[in-house]
mmCIF file of C-alpha atoms in Angstrom:
data_model
loop_
_atom_site.group_PDB
_atom_site.id
_atom_site.type_symbol
_atom_site.label_atom_id
_atom_site.label_comp_id
_atom_site.label_asym_id
_atom_site.label_seq_id
_atom_site.Cartn_x
_atom_site.Cartn_y
_atom_site.Cartn_z
ATOM 1 C CA MET P 1 0.000 0.000 0.000
ATOM 2 C CA GLY P 2 1.640 3.228 -1.180
ATOM 3 C CA ARG P 3 0.753 6.368 0.735
ATOM 4 C CA ARG P 4 1.902 9.941 0.394
ATOM 5 C CA LEU P 5 1.030 13.306 1.913
ATOM 6 C CA VAL P 6 0.999 16.239 -0.502
ATOM 7 C CA PRO P 7 0.757 19.965 0.345
ATOM 8 C CA LEU P 8 -2.723 21.374 -0.203
ATOM 9 C CA THR P 9 -2.941 23.787 -3.143
ATOM 10 C CA LEU P 10 -5.675 25.097 -5.403
ATOM 11 C CA ASP P 11 -4.747 22.312 -7.848
ATOM 12 C CA ASN P 12 -5.702 19.479 -5.499
ATOM 13 C CA LEU P 13 -8.456 21.243 -3.569
ATOM 14 C CA GLN P 14 -10.965 19.168 -5.536
ATOM 15 C CA ASP P 15 -9.594 16.046 -3.815
ATOM 16 C CA LEU P 16 -11.176 17.130 -0.529
ATOM 17 C CA PRO P 17 -14.698 15.829 0.208
ATOM 18 C CA ARG P 18 -17.366 17.978 -1.465
ATOM 19 C CA ARG P 19 -18.815 19.207 1.829
ATOM 20 C CA CYS P 20 -15.351 20.263 3.022
ATOM 21 C CA ARG P 21 -14.589 22.203 -0.166
ATOM 22 C CA SER P 22 -17.523 24.493 0.565
ATOM 23 C CA CYS P 23 -17.303 24.616 4.359
ATOM 24 C CA VAL P 24 -16.253 28.011 5.750
ATOM 25 C CA PHE P 25 -16.904 27.313 9.428
ATOM 26 C CA TRP P 26 -13.330 28.233 10.365
ATOM 27 C CA GLU P 27 -12.377 30.489 7.478
ATOM 28 C CA LEU P 28 -14.997 33.199 8.089
ATOM 29 C CA ASP P 29 -16.437 34.742 11.214
ATOM 30 C CA PRO P 30 -19.877 33.365 12.229
ATOM 31 C CA VAL P 31 -21.920 36.210 10.704
ATOM 32 C CA THR P 32 -20.019 36.362 7.401
ATOM 33 C CA GLY P 33 -19.934 32.575 7.171
ATOM 34 C CA GLU P 34 -23.695 32.263 7.606
ATOM 35 C CA ALA P 35 -24.248 34.934 4.963
ATOM 36 C CA ALA P 36 -21.975 33.087 2.520
ATOM 37 C CA VAL P 37 -23.873 29.833 3.046
ATOM 38 C CA LYS P 38 -27.212 31.560 2.451
ATOM 39 C CA ALA P 39 -25.885 33.276 -0.672
ATOM 40 C CA GLY P 40 -24.389 30.051 -2.036
ATOM 41 C CA THR P 41 -20.891 31.536 -2.196
ATOM 42 C CA SER P 42 -19.191 29.400 0.432
ATOM 43 C CA ALA P 43 -17.176 27.338 -2.090
ATOM 44 C CA PRO P 44 -15.607 30.413 -3.774
ATOM 45 C CA GLU P 45 -14.973 31.888 -0.319
ATOM 46 C CA LYS P 46 -13.137 28.723 0.707
ATOM 47 C CA GLU P 47 -11.002 28.820 -2.424
ATOM 48 C CA ALA P 48 -10.240 32.508 -1.887
ATOM 49 C CA TRP P 49 -9.203 31.807 1.712
ATOM 50 C CA ILE P 50 -6.821 29.024 0.711
ATOM 51 C CA SER P 51 -5.389 31.198 -2.060
ATOM 52 C CA ALA P 52 -4.758 34.075 0.357
ATOM 53 C CA VAL P 53 -3.080 31.854 2.946
ATOM 54 C CA LEU P 54 -0.931 30.232 0.246
ATOM 55 C CA LEU P 55 0.268 33.625 -0.956
ATOM 56 C CA GLU P 56 0.892 35.129 2.478
ATOM 57 C CA TRP P 57 1.968 32.164 4.609
ATOM 58 C CA GLY P 58 2.394 29.067 2.449
ATOM 59 C CA SER P 59 0.620 25.731 2.259
ATOM 60 C CA CYS P 60 -1.944 25.346 5.045
ATOM 61 C CA GLY P 61 -2.731 21.663 4.681
ATOM 62 C CA ARG P 62 -1.860 18.197 3.488
ATOM 63 C CA VAL P 63 -3.860 15.765 1.355
ATOM 64 C CA VAL P 64 -3.360 12.052 2.039
ATOM 65 C CA TYR P 65 -3.282 9.619 -0.876
ATOM 66 C CA VAL P 66 -3.245 5.841 -0.595
ATOM 67 C CA ASP P 67 -2.477 4.125 -3.899
ATOM 68 C CA GLU P 68 -3.179 7.508 -5.558
ATOM 69 C CA VAL P 69 -6.696 7.689 -4.062
ATOM 70 C CA PRO P 70 -7.361 10.766 -1.863
ATOM 71 C CA VAL P 71 -8.417 9.365 1.511
ATOM 72 C CA GLY P 72 -7.945 12.254 3.923
ATOM 73 C CA PHE P 73 -6.674 15.724 4.637
ATOM 74 C CA VAL P 74 -5.531 18.031 7.413
ATOM 75 C CA LEU P 75 -5.871 21.820 7.529
ATOM 76 C CA TYR P 76 -3.865 24.207 9.730
ATOM 77 C CA ALA P 77 -2.904 27.886 9.894
ATOM 78 C CA PRO P 78 -1.836 30.611 12.317
ATOM 79 C CA PRO P 79 -4.849 31.789 14.359
ATOM 80 C CA ALA P 80 -4.750 35.210 12.653
ATOM 81 C CA TYR P 81 -6.089 33.444 9.541
ATOM 82 C CA VAL P 82 -8.841 31.616 11.441
ATOM 83 C CA PRO P 83 -11.619 34.083 12.376
ATOM 84 C CA ARG P 84 -13.826 31.475 14.039
ATOM 85 C CA ALA P 85 -11.086 30.698 16.585
ATOM 86 C CA THR P 86 -11.956 33.807 18.592
ATOM 87 C CA ALA P 87 -15.521 32.553 19.145
ATOM 88 C CA PHE P 88 -14.523 29.752 21.529
ATOM 89 C CA PRO P 89 -14.625 30.016 25.326
ATOM 90 C CA THR P 90 -11.097 28.579 25.533
ATOM 91 C CA SER P 91 -9.568 31.091 23.077
ATOM 92 C CA PRO P 92 -7.045 32.377 22.203
ATOM 93 C CA VAL P 93 -4.533 30.013 20.635
ATOM 94 C CA SER P 94 -1.061 30.616 22.095
ATOM 95 C CA PRO P 95 1.150 33.055 20.137
ATOM 96 C CA ASP P 96 3.874 30.409 19.586
ATOM 97 C CA ALA P 97 1.439 27.893 18.085
ATOM 98 C CA VAL P 98 -0.384 27.202 14.831
ATOM 99 C CA GLN P 99 -4.001 26.074 14.947
ATOM 100 C CA LEU P 100 -4.900 22.590 13.785
ATOM 101 C CA ILE P 101 -8.155 23.542 12.091
ATOM 102 C CA THR P 102 -9.632 20.226 11.082
ATOM 103 C CA ALA P 103 -8.792 16.822 9.628
ATOM 104 C CA TRP P 104 -10.619 13.915 8.063
ATOM 105 C CA ILE P 105 -9.877 10.331 7.048
ATOM 106 C CA MET P 106 -12.153 8.301 4.808
ATOM 107 C CA PRO P 107 -14.038 5.443 6.518
ATOM 108 C CA GLY P 108 -12.254 2.236 5.667
ATOM 109 C CA TYR P 109 -8.849 3.888 6.088
ATOM 110 C CA GLN P 110 -9.289 4.819 9.719
ATOM 111 C CA GLY P 111 -7.418 2.932 12.410
ATOM 112 C CA GLN P 112 -4.356 2.445 10.167
ATOM 113 C CA GLY P 113 -2.156 5.105 11.758
ATOM 114 C CA LEU P 114 -2.831 7.757 9.110
ATOM 115 C CA GLY P 115 -3.961 10.256 11.755
ATOM 116 C CA ARG P 116 -0.648 10.011 13.572
ATOM 117 C CA VAL P 117 1.274 10.253 10.289
ATOM 118 C CA MET P 118 -0.631 13.438 9.434
ATOM 119 C CA VAL P 119 0.219 14.993 12.811
ATOM 120 C CA GLN P 120 3.902 14.099 12.401
ATOM 121 C CA THR P 121 3.972 15.579 8.874
ATOM 122 C CA VAL P 122 2.412 18.808 10.121
ATOM 123 C CA ALA P 123 4.899 18.890 13.011
ATOM 124 C CA LYS P 124 7.874 18.662 10.630
ATOM 125 C CA ASP P 125 6.462 21.409 8.417
ATOM 126 C CA LEU P 126 5.819 23.787 11.318
ATOM 127 C CA LEU P 127 9.185 23.190 12.974
ATOM 128 C CA ARG P 128 10.830 24.239 9.717
ATOM 129 C CA ARG P 129 8.788 27.444 9.905
ATOM 130 C CA GLY P 130 9.914 28.176 13.445
ATOM 131 C CA PHE P 131 6.798 27.262 15.446
ATOM 132 C CA ARG P 132 6.962 25.427 18.751
ATOM 133 C CA ALA P 133 3.522 23.876 19.030
ATOM 134 C CA ILE P 134 0.181 23.182 17.428
ATOM 135 C CA GLU P 135 -3.111 23.747 19.229
ATOM 136 C CA ALA P 136 -6.684 22.735 18.521
ATOM 137 C CA PHE P 137 -10.166 23.202 19.893
ATOM 138 C CA GLY P 138 -11.513 19.745 20.607
ATOM 139 C CA ASP P 139 -15.081 18.514 20.823
ATOM 140 C CA ALA P 140 -15.541 16.596 24.083
ATOM 141 C CA ARG P 141 -19.011 15.447 22.980
ATOM 142 C CA TRP P 142 -18.136 14.432 19.437
ATOM 143 C CA GLU P 143 -20.703 12.143 17.830
ATOM 144 C CA GLY P 144 -19.746 12.122 14.154
ATOM 145 C CA PRO P 145 -17.798 13.891 11.379
ATOM 146 C CA ALA P 146 -17.856 17.659 11.944
ATOM 147 C CA CYS P 147 -15.677 20.759 11.725
ATOM 148 C CA LEU P 148 -14.243 20.131 15.187
ATOM 149 C CA LEU P 149 -12.056 17.145 15.965
ATOM 150 C CA PRO P 150 -12.929 14.798 18.825
ATOM 151 C CA ALA P 151 -10.944 15.699 21.934
ATOM 152 C CA GLU P 152 -10.430 12.001 22.592
ATOM 153 C CA HIS P 153 -8.668 11.558 19.236
ATOM 154 C CA LEU P 154 -6.417 14.563 19.824
ATOM 155 C CA LEU P 155 -5.380 13.172 23.205
ATOM 156 C CA ALA P 156 -4.678 9.797 21.575
ATOM 157 C CA VAL P 157 -2.140 11.296 19.130
ATOM 158 C CA GLY P 158 -0.244 13.219 21.821
ATOM 159 C CA PHE P 159 -2.106 16.461 22.530
ATOM 160 C CA LYS P 160 -2.431 17.690 26.126
ATOM 161 C CA THR P 161 -5.246 19.817 27.527
ATOM 162 C CA VAL P 162 -4.131 23.399 28.258
ATOM 163 C CA ARG P 163 -7.555 25.000 28.774
ATOM 164 C CA PRO P 164 -10.144 22.514 30.034
ATOM 165 C CA HIS P 165 -13.805 22.951 29.124
ATOM 166 C CA ALA P 166 -16.818 20.668 29.300
ATOM 167 C CA VAL P 167 -17.461 20.948 25.553
ATOM 168 C CA HIS P 168 -14.556 22.684 23.771
ATOM 169 C CA PRO P 169 -11.234 22.166 25.541
ATOM 170 C CA ARG P 170 -8.134 23.696 23.951
ATOM 171 C CA LEU P 171 -5.364 21.160 23.471
ATOM 172 C CA ARG P 172 -1.684 21.571 22.666
ATOM 173 C CA LEU P 173 1.025 19.424 21.123
ATOM 174 C CA GLU P 174 4.696 20.327 21.574
ATOM 175 C CA LEU P 175 6.204 19.708 18.155
ATOM 176 C CA ARG P 176 9.672 18.610 19.194
ATOM 177 C CA SER P 177 8.295 15.975 21.530
ATOM 178 C CA THR P 178 6.214 14.582 18.666
ATOM 179 C CA LEU P 179 9.210 14.164 16.378
ATOM 180 C CA SER P 180 11.427 12.795 19.133
ATOM 181 C CA TRP P 181 8.705 10.201 19.829
ATOM 182 C CA LYS P 182 8.752 9.196 16.168
ATOM 183 C CA GLU P 183 12.549 9.055 16.092
ATOM 184 C CA ASP P 184 12.621 6.955 19.271
ATOM 185 C CA VAL P 185 10.190 4.471 17.738
ATOM 186 C CA GLU P 186 12.153 4.299 14.485
ATOM 187 C CA LEU P 187 15.405 3.790 16.419
ATOM 188 C CA ALA P 188 13.871 1.010 18.503
ATOM 189 C CA LEU P 189 12.530 -0.705 15.383
ATOM 190 C CA ASP P 190 15.884 -0.404 13.667
ATOM 191 C CA ARG P 191 17.633 -2.011 16.654
ATOM 192 C CA LEU P 192 15.015 -4.740 16.754
ATOM 193 C CA LEU P 193 15.463 -5.525 13.073
ATOM 194 C CA ARG P 194 19.252 -5.577 13.391
ATOM 195 C CA ALA P 195 18.981 -7.950 16.353
ATOM 196 C CA ALA P 196 16.577 -10.178 14.413
ATOM 197 C CA ARG P 197 19.011 -10.406 11.495
ATOM 198 C CA LYS P 198 21.746 -11.569 13.861
ATOM 199 C CA GLU P 199 19.631 -14.406 15.287
ATOM 200 C CA PRO P 200 20.788 -17.818 13.987
ATOM 201 C CA ALA P 201 18.318 -19.624 11.791
ATOM 202 C CA LEU P 202 16.330 -22.315 13.545
ATOM 203 C CA ARG P 203 17.009 -25.863 12.384
ATOM 204 C CA PRO P 204 14.015 -27.950 11.386
ATOM 205 C CA LEU P 205 13.131 -30.728 13.826
#
């Protein structure tokens, strides 16, 4: 199974799920976002937002392909580009962090470690840009696919709660600890494989 994570651009925006290509929950403030939905202009607004972030800050997401089939994506940006972030009771996002906006993995590809791979890819990208952490607003009562990620999932991939809340806790992931975790695992696996190669072959009985 070949998998790759590609930076999100206007060229591969169409590989996101249809509902996500026209969702402006995070990209516009609540009033403007509702007006765009009513006017039927949310898809162009989404494209304009991604274009602006690309020009001013760089790629703000990754698209996941498995055997060349798009099966997921992750979206992130500094909080200054995310108007909805100020509407949460646990705002604001810390000044040294980028906001993990949302992510999605196609049913059938979940539970295969793609979520952790996405987080690690984002961590590498943001460390290169000089950021120390990534933060997200979780949904503690998550029941199904939505614009907010389940707090339980964020905790499972290494996030820690920095502002608790009954519904929308703010969680934080220190980027260097994420990559050191990955490197530790890879080192342990490498040692294990080397040890296995040195084991003498068993003789048949």
